[in-house]
Every structure is written in structure tokens, then in C-alpha cells.
Coordinates of C-alpha atoms in Angstrom, one line a residue:
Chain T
X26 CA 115.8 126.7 71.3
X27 CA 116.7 122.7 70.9
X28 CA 115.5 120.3 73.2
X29 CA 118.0 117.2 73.2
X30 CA 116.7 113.9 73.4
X31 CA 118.1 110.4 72.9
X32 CA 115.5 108.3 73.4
X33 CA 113.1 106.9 70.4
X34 CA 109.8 108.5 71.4
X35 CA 107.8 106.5 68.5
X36 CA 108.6 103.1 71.1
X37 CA 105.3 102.1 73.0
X38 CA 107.4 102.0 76.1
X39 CA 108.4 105.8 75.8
X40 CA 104.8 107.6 75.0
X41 CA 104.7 108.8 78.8
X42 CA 107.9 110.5 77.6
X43 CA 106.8 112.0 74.1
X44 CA 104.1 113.8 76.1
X45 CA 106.0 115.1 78.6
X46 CA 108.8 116.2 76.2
X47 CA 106.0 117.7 73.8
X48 CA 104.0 119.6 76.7
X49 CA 107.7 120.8 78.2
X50 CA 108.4 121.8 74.3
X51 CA 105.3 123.8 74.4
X52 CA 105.8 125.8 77.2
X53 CA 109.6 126.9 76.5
X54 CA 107.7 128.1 73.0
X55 CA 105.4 130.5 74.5
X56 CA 108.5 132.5 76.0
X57 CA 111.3 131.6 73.3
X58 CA 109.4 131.0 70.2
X59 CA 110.7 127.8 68.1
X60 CA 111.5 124.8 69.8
X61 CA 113.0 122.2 67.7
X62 CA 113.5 118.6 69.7
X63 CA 115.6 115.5 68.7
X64 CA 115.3 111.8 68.9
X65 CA 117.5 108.8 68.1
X66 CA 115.7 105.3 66.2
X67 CA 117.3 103.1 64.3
X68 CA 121.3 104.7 64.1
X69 CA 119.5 107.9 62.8
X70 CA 119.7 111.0 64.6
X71 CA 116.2 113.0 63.9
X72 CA 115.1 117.0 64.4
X73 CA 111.5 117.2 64.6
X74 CA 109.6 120.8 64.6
X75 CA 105.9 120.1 65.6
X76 CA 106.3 116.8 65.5
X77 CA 107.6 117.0 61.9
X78 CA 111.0 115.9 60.8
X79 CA 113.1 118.4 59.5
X80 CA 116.4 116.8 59.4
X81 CA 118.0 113.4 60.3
X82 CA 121.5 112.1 60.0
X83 CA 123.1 108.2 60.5
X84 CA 124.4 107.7 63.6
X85 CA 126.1 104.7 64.9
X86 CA 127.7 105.9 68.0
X87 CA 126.6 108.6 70.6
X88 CA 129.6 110.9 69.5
X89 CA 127.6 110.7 66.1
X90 CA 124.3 111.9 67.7
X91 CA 126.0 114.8 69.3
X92 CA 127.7 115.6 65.7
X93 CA 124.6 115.7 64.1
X94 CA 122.9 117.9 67.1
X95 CA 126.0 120.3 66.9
X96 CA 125.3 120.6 63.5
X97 CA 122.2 121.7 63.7
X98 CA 122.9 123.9 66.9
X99 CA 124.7 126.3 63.8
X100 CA 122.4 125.8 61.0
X101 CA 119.5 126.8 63.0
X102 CA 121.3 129.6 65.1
X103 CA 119.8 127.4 68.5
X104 CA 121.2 129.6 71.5
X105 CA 119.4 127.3 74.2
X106 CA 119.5 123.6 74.8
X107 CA 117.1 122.0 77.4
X108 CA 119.1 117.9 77.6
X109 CA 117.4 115.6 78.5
X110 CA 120.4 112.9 80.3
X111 CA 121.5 109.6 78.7
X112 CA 124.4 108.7 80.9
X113 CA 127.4 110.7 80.9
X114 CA 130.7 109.5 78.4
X115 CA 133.8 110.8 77.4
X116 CA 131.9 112.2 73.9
X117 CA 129.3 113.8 75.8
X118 CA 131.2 115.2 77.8
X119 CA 133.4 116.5 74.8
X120 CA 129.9 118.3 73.7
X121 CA 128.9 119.9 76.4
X122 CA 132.4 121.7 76.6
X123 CA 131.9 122.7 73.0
X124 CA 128.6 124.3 73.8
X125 CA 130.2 125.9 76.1
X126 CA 132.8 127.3 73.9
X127 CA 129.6 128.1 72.0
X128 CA 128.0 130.3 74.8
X129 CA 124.7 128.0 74.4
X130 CA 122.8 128.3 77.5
X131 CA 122.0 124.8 78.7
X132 CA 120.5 123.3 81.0
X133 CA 120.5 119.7 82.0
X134 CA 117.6 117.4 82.9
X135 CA 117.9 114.5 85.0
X136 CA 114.9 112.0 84.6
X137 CA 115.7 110.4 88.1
X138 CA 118.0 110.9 90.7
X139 CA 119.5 108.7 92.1
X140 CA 119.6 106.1 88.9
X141 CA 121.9 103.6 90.2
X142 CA 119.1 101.2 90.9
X143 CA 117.5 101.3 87.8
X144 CA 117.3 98.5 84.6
X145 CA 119.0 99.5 81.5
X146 CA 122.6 101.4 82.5
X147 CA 125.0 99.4 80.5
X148 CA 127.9 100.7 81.8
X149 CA 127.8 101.9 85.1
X150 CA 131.2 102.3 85.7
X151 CA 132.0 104.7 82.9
X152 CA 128.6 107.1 83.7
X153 CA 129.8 107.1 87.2
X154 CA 133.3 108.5 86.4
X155 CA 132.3 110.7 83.8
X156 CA 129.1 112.2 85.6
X157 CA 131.3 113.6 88.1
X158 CA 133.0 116.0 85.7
X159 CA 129.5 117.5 84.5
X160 CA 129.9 120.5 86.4
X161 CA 132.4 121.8 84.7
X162 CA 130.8 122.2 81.4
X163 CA 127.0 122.7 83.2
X164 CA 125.8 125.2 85.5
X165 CA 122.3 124.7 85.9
X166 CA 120.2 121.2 85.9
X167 CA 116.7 119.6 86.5
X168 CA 115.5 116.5 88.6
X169 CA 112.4 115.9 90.1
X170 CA 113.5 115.1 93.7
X171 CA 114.9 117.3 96.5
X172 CA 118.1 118.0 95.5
X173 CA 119.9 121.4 96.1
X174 CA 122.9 120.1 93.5
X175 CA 123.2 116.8 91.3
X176 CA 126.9 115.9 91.2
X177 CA 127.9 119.4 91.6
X178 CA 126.0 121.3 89.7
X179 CA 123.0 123.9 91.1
X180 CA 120.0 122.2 90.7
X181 CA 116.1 123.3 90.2
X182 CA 113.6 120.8 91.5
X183 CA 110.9 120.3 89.0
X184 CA 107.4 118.2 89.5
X185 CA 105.7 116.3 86.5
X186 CA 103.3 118.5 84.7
X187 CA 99.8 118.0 84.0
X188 CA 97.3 118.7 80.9
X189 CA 94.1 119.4 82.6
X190 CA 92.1 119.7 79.5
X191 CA 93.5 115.7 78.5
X192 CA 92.4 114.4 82.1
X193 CA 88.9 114.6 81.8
X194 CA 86.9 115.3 85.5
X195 CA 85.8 111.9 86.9
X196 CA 81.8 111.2 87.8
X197 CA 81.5 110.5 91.1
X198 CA 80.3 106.8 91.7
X199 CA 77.2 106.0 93.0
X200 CA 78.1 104.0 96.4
X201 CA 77.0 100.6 96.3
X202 CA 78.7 99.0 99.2
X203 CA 81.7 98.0 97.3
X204 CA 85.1 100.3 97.3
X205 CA 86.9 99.8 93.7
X206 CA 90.3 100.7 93.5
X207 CA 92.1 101.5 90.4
X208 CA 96.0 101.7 89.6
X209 CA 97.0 102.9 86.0
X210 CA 100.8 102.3 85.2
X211 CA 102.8 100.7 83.4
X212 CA 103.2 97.7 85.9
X213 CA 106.8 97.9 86.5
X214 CA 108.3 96.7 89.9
X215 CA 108.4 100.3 91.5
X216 CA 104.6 100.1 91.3
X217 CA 104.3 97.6 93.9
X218 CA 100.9 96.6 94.1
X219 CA 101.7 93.4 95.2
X220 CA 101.7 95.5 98.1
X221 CA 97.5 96.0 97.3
X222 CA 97.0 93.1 96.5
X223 CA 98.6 90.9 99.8
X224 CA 96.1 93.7 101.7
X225 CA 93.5 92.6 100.5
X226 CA 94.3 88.7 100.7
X227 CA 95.2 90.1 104.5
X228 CA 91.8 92.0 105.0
X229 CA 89.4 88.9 103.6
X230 CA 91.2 86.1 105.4
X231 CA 90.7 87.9 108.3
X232 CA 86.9 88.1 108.2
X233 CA 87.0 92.0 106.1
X234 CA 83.6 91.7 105.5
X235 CA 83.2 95.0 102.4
X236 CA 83.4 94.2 99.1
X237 CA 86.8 95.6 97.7
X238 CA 88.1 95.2 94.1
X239 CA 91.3 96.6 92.7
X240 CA 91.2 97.5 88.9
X241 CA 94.8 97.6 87.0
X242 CA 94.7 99.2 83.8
X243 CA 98.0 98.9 81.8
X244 CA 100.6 96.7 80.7
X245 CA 103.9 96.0 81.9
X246 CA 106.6 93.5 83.1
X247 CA 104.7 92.8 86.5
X248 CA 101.8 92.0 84.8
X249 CA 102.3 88.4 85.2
X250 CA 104.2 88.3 89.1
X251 CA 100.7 90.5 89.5
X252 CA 98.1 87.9 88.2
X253 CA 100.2 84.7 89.1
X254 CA 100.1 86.4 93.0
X255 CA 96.2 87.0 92.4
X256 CA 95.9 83.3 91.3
X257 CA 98.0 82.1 94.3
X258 CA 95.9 84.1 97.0
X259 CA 92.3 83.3 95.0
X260 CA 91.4 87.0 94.3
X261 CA 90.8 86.7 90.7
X262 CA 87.0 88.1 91.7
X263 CA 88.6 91.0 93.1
X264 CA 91.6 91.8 91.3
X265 CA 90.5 93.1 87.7
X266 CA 93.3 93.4 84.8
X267 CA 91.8 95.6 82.0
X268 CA 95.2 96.2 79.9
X269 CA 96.3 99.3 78.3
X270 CA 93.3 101.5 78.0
X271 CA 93.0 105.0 76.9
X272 CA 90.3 107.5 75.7
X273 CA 86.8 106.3 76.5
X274 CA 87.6 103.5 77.8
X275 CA 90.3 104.5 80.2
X276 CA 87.7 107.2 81.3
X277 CA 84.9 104.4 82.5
X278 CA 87.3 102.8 84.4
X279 CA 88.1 106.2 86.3
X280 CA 84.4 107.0 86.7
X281 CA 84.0 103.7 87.8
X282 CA 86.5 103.8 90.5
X283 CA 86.7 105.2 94.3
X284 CA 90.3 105.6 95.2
X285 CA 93.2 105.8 93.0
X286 CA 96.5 103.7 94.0
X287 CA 100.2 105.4 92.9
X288 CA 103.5 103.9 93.7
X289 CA 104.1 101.7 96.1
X290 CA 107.1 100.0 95.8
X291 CA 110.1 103.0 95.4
X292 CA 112.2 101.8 98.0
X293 CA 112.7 99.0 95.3
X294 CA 114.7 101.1 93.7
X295 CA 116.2 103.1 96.6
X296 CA 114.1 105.7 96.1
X297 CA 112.1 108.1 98.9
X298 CA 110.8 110.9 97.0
X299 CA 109.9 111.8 93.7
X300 CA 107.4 113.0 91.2
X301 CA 105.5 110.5 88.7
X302 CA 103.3 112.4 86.8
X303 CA 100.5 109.5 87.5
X304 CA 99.5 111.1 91.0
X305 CA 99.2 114.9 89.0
X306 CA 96.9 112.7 87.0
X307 CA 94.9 111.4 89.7
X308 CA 94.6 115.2 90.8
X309 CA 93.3 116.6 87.8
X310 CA 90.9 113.6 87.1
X311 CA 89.5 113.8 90.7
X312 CA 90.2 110.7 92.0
X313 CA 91.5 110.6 95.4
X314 CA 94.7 108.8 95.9
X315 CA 97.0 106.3 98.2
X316 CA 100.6 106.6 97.5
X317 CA 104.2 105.0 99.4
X318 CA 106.8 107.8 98.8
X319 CA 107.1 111.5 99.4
X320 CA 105.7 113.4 96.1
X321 CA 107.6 116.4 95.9
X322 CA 104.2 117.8 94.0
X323 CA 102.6 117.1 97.2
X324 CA 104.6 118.5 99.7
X325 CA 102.3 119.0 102.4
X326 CA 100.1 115.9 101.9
X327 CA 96.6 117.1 100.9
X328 CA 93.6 116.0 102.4
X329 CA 92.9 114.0 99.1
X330 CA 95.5 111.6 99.4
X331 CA 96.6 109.0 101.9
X332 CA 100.3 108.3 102.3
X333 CA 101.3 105.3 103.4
X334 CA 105.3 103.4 104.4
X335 CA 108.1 103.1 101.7
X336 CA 108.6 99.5 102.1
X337 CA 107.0 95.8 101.4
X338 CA 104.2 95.8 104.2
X339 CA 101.0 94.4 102.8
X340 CA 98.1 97.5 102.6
X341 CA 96.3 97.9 105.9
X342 CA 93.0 97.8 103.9
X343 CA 91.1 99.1 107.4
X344 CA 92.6 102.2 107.3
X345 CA 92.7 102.3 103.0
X346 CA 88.7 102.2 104.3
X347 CA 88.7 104.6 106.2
X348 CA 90.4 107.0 103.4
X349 CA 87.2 105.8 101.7
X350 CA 84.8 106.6 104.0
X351 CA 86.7 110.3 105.1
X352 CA 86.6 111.3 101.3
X353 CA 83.0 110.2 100.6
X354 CA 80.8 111.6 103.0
X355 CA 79.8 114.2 100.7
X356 CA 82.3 116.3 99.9
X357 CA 83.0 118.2 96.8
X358 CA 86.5 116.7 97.0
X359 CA 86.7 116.3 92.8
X360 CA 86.5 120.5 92.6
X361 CA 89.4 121.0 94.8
X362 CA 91.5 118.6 93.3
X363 CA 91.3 120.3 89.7
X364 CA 91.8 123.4 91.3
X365 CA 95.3 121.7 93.1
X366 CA 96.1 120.9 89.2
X367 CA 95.6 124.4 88.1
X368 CA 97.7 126.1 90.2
X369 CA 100.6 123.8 90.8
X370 CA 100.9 120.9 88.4
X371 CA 100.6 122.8 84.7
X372 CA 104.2 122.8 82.9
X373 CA 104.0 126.4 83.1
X374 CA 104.0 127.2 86.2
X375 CA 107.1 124.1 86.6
X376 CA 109.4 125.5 84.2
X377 CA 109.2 129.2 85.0
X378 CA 112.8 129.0 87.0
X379 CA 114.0 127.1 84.0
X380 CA 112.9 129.9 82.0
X381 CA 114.3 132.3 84.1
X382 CA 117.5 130.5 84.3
X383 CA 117.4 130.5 79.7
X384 CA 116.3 134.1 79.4
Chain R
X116 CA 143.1 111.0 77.0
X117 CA 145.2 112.7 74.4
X118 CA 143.5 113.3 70.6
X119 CA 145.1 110.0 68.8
X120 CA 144.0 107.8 71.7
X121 CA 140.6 109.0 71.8
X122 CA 140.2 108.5 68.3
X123 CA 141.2 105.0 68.7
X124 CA 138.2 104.2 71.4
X125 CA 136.2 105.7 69.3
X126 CA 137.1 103.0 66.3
X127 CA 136.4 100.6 69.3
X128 CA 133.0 101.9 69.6
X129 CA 132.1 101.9 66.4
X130 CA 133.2 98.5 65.8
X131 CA 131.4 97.6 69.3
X132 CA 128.0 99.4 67.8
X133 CA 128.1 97.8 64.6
X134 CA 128.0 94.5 66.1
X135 CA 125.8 95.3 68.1
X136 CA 122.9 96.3 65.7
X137 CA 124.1 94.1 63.6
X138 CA 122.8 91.6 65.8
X139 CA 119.8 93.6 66.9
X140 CA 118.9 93.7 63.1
X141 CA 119.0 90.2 62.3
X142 CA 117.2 89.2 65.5
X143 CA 114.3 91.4 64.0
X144 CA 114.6 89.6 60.6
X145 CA 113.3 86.4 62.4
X146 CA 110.0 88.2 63.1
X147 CA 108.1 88.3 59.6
X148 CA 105.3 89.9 61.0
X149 CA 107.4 92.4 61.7
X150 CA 109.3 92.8 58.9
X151 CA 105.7 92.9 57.0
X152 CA 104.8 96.1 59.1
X153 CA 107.7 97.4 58.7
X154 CA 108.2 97.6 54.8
X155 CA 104.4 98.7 55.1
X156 CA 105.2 101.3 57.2
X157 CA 108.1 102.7 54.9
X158 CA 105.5 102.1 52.1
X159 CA 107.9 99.8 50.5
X160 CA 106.4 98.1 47.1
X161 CA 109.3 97.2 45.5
X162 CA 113.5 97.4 46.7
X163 CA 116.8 96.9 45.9
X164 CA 119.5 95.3 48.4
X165 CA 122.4 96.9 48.3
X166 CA 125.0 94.5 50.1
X167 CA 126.6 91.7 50.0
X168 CA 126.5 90.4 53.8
X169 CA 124.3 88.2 55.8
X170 CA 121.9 91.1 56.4
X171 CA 121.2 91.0 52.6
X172 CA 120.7 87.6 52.1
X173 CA 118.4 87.9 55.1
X174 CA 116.3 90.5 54.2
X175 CA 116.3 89.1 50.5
X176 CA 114.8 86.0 52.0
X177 CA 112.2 87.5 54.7
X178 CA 111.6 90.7 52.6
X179 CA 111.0 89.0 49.0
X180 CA 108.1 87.4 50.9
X181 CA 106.0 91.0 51.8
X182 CA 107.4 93.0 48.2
X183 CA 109.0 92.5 45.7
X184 CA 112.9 92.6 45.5
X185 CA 114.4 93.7 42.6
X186 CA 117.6 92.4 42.9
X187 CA 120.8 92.4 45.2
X188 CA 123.5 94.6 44.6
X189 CA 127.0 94.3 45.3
X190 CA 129.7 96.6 44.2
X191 CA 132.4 94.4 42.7
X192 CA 129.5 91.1 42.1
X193 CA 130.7 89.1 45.3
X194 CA 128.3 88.0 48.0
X195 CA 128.7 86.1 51.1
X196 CA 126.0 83.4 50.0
X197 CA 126.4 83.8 46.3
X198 CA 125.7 80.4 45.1
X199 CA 122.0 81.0 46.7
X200 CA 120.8 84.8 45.9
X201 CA 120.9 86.4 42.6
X202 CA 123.4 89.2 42.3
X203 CA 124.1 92.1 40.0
X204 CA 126.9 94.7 40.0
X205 CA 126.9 98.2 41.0
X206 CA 127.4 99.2 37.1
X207 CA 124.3 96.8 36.3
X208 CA 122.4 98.3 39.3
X209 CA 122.7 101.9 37.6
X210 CA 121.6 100.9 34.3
X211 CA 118.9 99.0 35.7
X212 CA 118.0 101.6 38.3
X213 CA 114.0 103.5 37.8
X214 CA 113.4 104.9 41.1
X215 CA 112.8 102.0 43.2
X216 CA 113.6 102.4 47.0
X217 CA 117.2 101.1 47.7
X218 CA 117.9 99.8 51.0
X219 CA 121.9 99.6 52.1
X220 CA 122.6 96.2 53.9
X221 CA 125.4 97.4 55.8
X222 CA 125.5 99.2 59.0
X223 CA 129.7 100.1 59.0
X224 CA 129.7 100.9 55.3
X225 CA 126.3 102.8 54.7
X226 CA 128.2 106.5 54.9
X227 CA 130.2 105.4 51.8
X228 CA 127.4 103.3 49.8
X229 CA 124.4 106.4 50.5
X230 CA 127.4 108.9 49.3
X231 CA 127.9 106.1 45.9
X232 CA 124.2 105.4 45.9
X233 CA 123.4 109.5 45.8
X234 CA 124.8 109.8 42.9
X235 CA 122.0 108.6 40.6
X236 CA 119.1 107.6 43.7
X237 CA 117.2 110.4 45.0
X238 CA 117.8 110.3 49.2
X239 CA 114.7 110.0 50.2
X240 CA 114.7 106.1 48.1
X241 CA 117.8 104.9 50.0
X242 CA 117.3 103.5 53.3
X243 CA 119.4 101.7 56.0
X244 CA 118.7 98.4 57.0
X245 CA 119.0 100.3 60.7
X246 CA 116.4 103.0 60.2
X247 CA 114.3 100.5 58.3
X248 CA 113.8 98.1 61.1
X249 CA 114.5 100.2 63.9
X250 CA 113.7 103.8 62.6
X251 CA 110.8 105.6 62.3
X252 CA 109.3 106.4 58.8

């Protein structure tokens, strides 16, 4: 089996998606055996087995990517392709209809549905024309929202998978009068916390008399919007910005933490549902979370998490309190939440219909 | 779309992408720190330049600073900037050639130099100036 990727999974920005591609990779192994994957840096189309590179080939244009991946489709007798979407063209379209001449089973993933919103899409107009002719050559694709088909073409609804043994149980904190809050993204505007952070400038200037602070750990293109906001409303005691943290580090801040804060800010982005792997995180780590869209991992709200609207409202940090004070009153919330994890957030158990659809 | 027309677009294209990491390459060559990590990370002691555009001259000037550059190369002896960088022919380069890592200065000709260059350089010494600033190693 080949999984298809065009993105350069070496780039910072991309890591979320090397593990994700990697832990999706390892699953389709355990029923089809080999799983080769690509990725494109630098004009140079790569195959990686086990994150080793077998083969790479120069590649200028996208046509030349899908050469170079149809090349190897023969030379290592692939008979399943799992693609991860780039935007549809007139050559990409050209190679899915010579898979299909090829009788390779594929199936197609689509990061996010709807895209139109979204940074990045050079040319919209030619994706939107040629997307609409996927069908034809595709009979089976992948998105993490609701979606029954995706521009024609039957569609499986996946969630973001989990790897319980890398999210390591969170401590419970000892209360102290103070409720710490904790986002970990990478800060882009679909994160919202300005949301968070206008809450709590609301809650204090209106006499909020419990100590709240709000840790953000990671790096991004909010990051300064976030601190100049923080500087604006005088918060800079409350509001802590630890950077990009991992390992040991990442996992203080976590046991250090009450209440976990996911996206807030989707209807940026015309979104309403979805499934960003940071809430399964926040499941398996124990942490109970506040989130503005509907998580299709989630579907009936658990009593761990705390939905809130899709839109710009500041927090209403009164009722994020009395989240707080629901969840700890003793409770052995952190079991239950692993548990969740286990049985409905492992790649496994996401990609068996995709692995029903390939066998 | 009939066959002749598509293969026209795709000329486009091509043309369109070489500019455009053309211009993606340069930009990196501003960044020396960059370029440092970079030749570090391809474990690049000593190079030749094969090319005889800006991108050579450019990389003759930031790279010479980090290792050490043999010479630039240029098939027929002619270079864009030729009264400022030293440069030897292809039929020098092969009598001078021992094994040194060879990096191709041309994003729309490096098909046809790699195919010249494996001739007498072993594949894994000849690099783009693509994968080498924008590539993984």
C-alpha cells in the first residue's frame, strides 16, 4: 500500500501532520503489511519506508510528482493508495484516471472540508473546477466533518486519532484557589483565544474576585495579536506564554493546569464542526476541556467538556467556573477520560471502514 | 483539452515553477545562517557549482563562506558574471573531478546536467540547488 502525500513533513509547521500520517501509516500496516508514504521538499519527489528514503525523483511541477508516484505504484506492485488532497488540477486529475485504469483501490483524504476559507490555495478557481470532476475517477473519500459525500463522491467521516501511550496521564493539581487554564496549539486565528482572554479582562473589570491564569504553550502567527491584546487589557500577570514545549516540559505545564481550552474561533473560517486532534489529546492526558465547535469525536458532549458558541463573544468566565468547580469536586474524572481515548480516539478503531473499504 | 494543448500548459507551468523557485532559492541565499545549516546538514565540506546563472554566482559567494568551493563549472566556459567568479569548463571539471559533492545551479536544466554529470559523478554527490535549500537530506 502507498500513502500519497505532498506536503514536506520535515517543515516545523507540518509535525502535527508527520504524526498523524505516521500513526495512519501504522495502522493500514497491521492489516496490509508494507506501507510506503511520499513527500515533496525541495522539487524532489521522496518514497520513505519507515521513515527511510528509498527513492526520490526531481520534480518541478505537480504532473512530475504524480510521475514519479506512478512510477513507483509499478515498481513496487502498490495495489492501494490512501491520498492525502492537495487541491485538485487538470494533472491530478489525469492520475487518478490512470489509477483507475490501473484498478488501484484508492481512497481520498480530505484534510478539511469546507477549505475555501483557508490561507494558502493559490488558485482557487482552478481547484474549484477541477474538484468537481473527482468523482469520476474516486469512489470512496475521507474528511473529518459530517459529510455523507464531498463533491460527489461517498464519503467516510473520520475523527483525529490519538497515541495514548505519547500523552502521558496528567497529576491532578492541588487546588490552591487559583483556576489555571491551558491552550496548546499552534496559535493560528481559528484558535481564538482572544475569545479567553477578553473573558477574563470581562470577569476582572467586573469585580471577578478568583484568581484565573491562562497558559499558552506554542508558537504561531497569533502569538503577537495574542500578547499585544494581553498588553492592551493589563493581563500580562494572568496571561502566561511558555512557547513551543514538548516532553517534560510540555507535561508540567499539563500537570500544572485545571481546564484545557480547544478552538475557539472556527466560525473564522466558516467552519461548525470538525475534529482537531488537540481535544483527543486533552482526553487522553485527562485534562478537562472548553471547546466553540461541534467535535465530531464528541458527538454527545461528555461530561468532561464544556461547549461553548461558534462566534467572537468574550468567555463568560462565571460559567468557565463553574466547569471548574463541577469537575473538581472529587471526581475521578482523569480515569474516564483515558478510558473515552481507548475506545474511540485510537487510529484503529478510525480507519477500520477505510480498511474495510481497501480490503 | 486535447493532447498538444495540454502539453503546451504544461510548458507554461514549468516555466511558471522554475521562476518561481528560482526566486524562492535566491531569497534563501540572503540568509547565511541558513545556508550554513544547510551545507551542514548535507554534510557538505567541499563542492563544485555546476552553472553558469545568478544562482551560481550566488551560492559561490554565500557558500564559499561555510566550505570550500572548488570551482564553478560551466559547460561551454561562459557565465553570467564572468568577469567576477572563476570558471572552468565541463572538460576541465572532469579531469579535475575526485569525488567532491557537485551541486547543479539550475532548476530548468538540472534533468540534462544530473544525466551529463552521471556520467563520471556518483548520484548520491550531485545535488540540486532546490533539494539543497529546500530538500531534506
Amino acid at each position: 500500500m502507498l500513502y500519497v502525500n505532498y506536503t514536506n513533513l520535515y517543515e516545523n509547521c507540518n509535525v502535527g501532520i508527520k504524526k498523524k500520517i505516521l500513526a495512519q501509516c501504522s495502522t493500514f500496516m497491521k492489516k496490509f503489511g508494507t506501507v510506503y508514504y511520499t513527500m515533496f521538499a525541495g522539487q524532489t519527489m521522496y518514497l520513505f519506508y519507515e521513515d527511510k528514503i528509498l527513492e526520490k525523483e526531481f520534480a518541478l511541477t505537480r504532473k512530475m510528482c504524480n510521475e514519479a508516484i506512478a512510477k513507483w505504484i509499478v515498481k513496487y506492485h502498490i495495489k492501494r493508495l490512501y491520498i492525502r488532497y492537495a487541491l485538485s488540477d487538470m494533472f491530478f486529475l489525469d492520475f487518478l484516471e490512470e489509477l483507475k485504469k490501473m484498478s488501484i483501490k484508492s481512497v481520498l483524504e480530505f484534510p478539511t472540508i469546507p477549505y475555501d476559507g483557508e490561507g494558502g490555495i493559490i488558485r482557487p478557481i482552478e481547484d474549484k473546477y477541477y474538484r468537481e470532476q473527482l468523482h469520476k475517477y474516486i469512489n470512496c473519500c475521507t474528511t473529518y466533518a459530517n459529510f455523507e459525500t464531498v463533491f460527489g463522491i461517498p464519503c467516510i467521516t473520520l475523527v483525529n486519532g490519538v497515541d495514548i501511550e505519547e500523552q502521558k496521564k496528567k497529576e491532578y493539581r492541588k487546588k490552591d484557589g487559583t483556576v489555571v487554564l491551558l491552550a496548546v496549539a499552534s496559535l493560528a486565528k481559528w484558535h481564538g483565544y482572544e475569545r479567553v482572554i477578553q473573558g477574563m479582562k470581562n470577569y476582572i473589570s467586573e469585580g471577578g474576585e478568583r484568581n484565573i491564569i491562562f497558559n499558552i504553550a506554542g508558537f504561531g502567527g497569533q502569538l503577537n495579536y495574542y500578547k499585544s491584546i494581553v498588553d492592551e487589557y493589563k493581563l500580562s500577570e494572568h496571561v502566561i506564554f511558555h512557547g513551543q514545549l514538548s516532553g517534560a516540559e510540555l507535561d508540567a505545564v499539563y500537570d500544572d493546569s485545571d481546564i484545557a481550552v480547544g478552538s475557539l474561533g472556527f466560525y473564522k473560517i466558516n467552519l461548525r464542526s470538525g475534529s482537531p486532534i488537540k481535544l483527543g489529546e486533552y482526553c487522553a492526558r485527562g485534562i478537562p476541556f472548553v471547546y466553540g465547535y461541534d467535535d465530531i469525536s464528541f458527538r454527545e458532549p461528555p461530561y468532561f467538556s464544556y461547549q461553548v458558541s461558534n462566534d467572537a463573544t468574550p468567555l463568560d468566565m462565571e460559567k468557565v467556573l463553574d466547569f471548574y468547580d463541577m469537575m473538581y469536586d472529587g471526581k475521578n474524572f482523569i480515569k474516564d477520560m483515558r478510558q473515552y481515548a481507548l475506545s474511540n480516539l485510537t487510529w484503529d478503531a478510525i480507519l477500520q471502514p477505510v480498511i474495510d473499504y481497501l480490503s | 483539452m486535447n493532447e498538444t494543448e495540454k502539453l503546451i500548459l504544461g510548458e507554461y507551468i514549468r516555466d511558471y515553477s522554475v521562476s518561481d523557485i528560482s526566486y524562492k532559492v535566491m531569497g534563501k541565499m540572503l540568509d547565511e545562517d541558513y545556508v550554513e545549516r544547510r551545507l551542514k546538514m548535507f554534510d557538505i565540506n567541499e563542492m563544485y557549482i555546476y552553472g553558469g546563472s545568478y544562482m551560481a554566482v550566488q551560492l559561490y559567494r554565500i557558500g564559499g563562506k561555510f566550505t570550500v568551493v572548488r570551482d564553478i563549472v560551466d559547460k561551454s566556459g561562459q557565465i553570467v558574471l564572468n568577469n567576477l567568479v572563476p570558471v572552468i569548463t565541463l572538460d576541465e571539471f572532469r579531469k579535475k573531478y575526485n569525488g567532491e559533492k557537485v551541486i547543479i545551479a539550475s532548476i530548468r536544466f538540472f534533468q540534462e546536467i544530473r544525466e551529463e554529470l552521471k556520467l563520471f559523478v556518483n548520484s548520491n554527490d550531485i545535488i540540486g540547488i532546490g533539494e539543497l535549500l529546500l530538500g531534506i537530506a
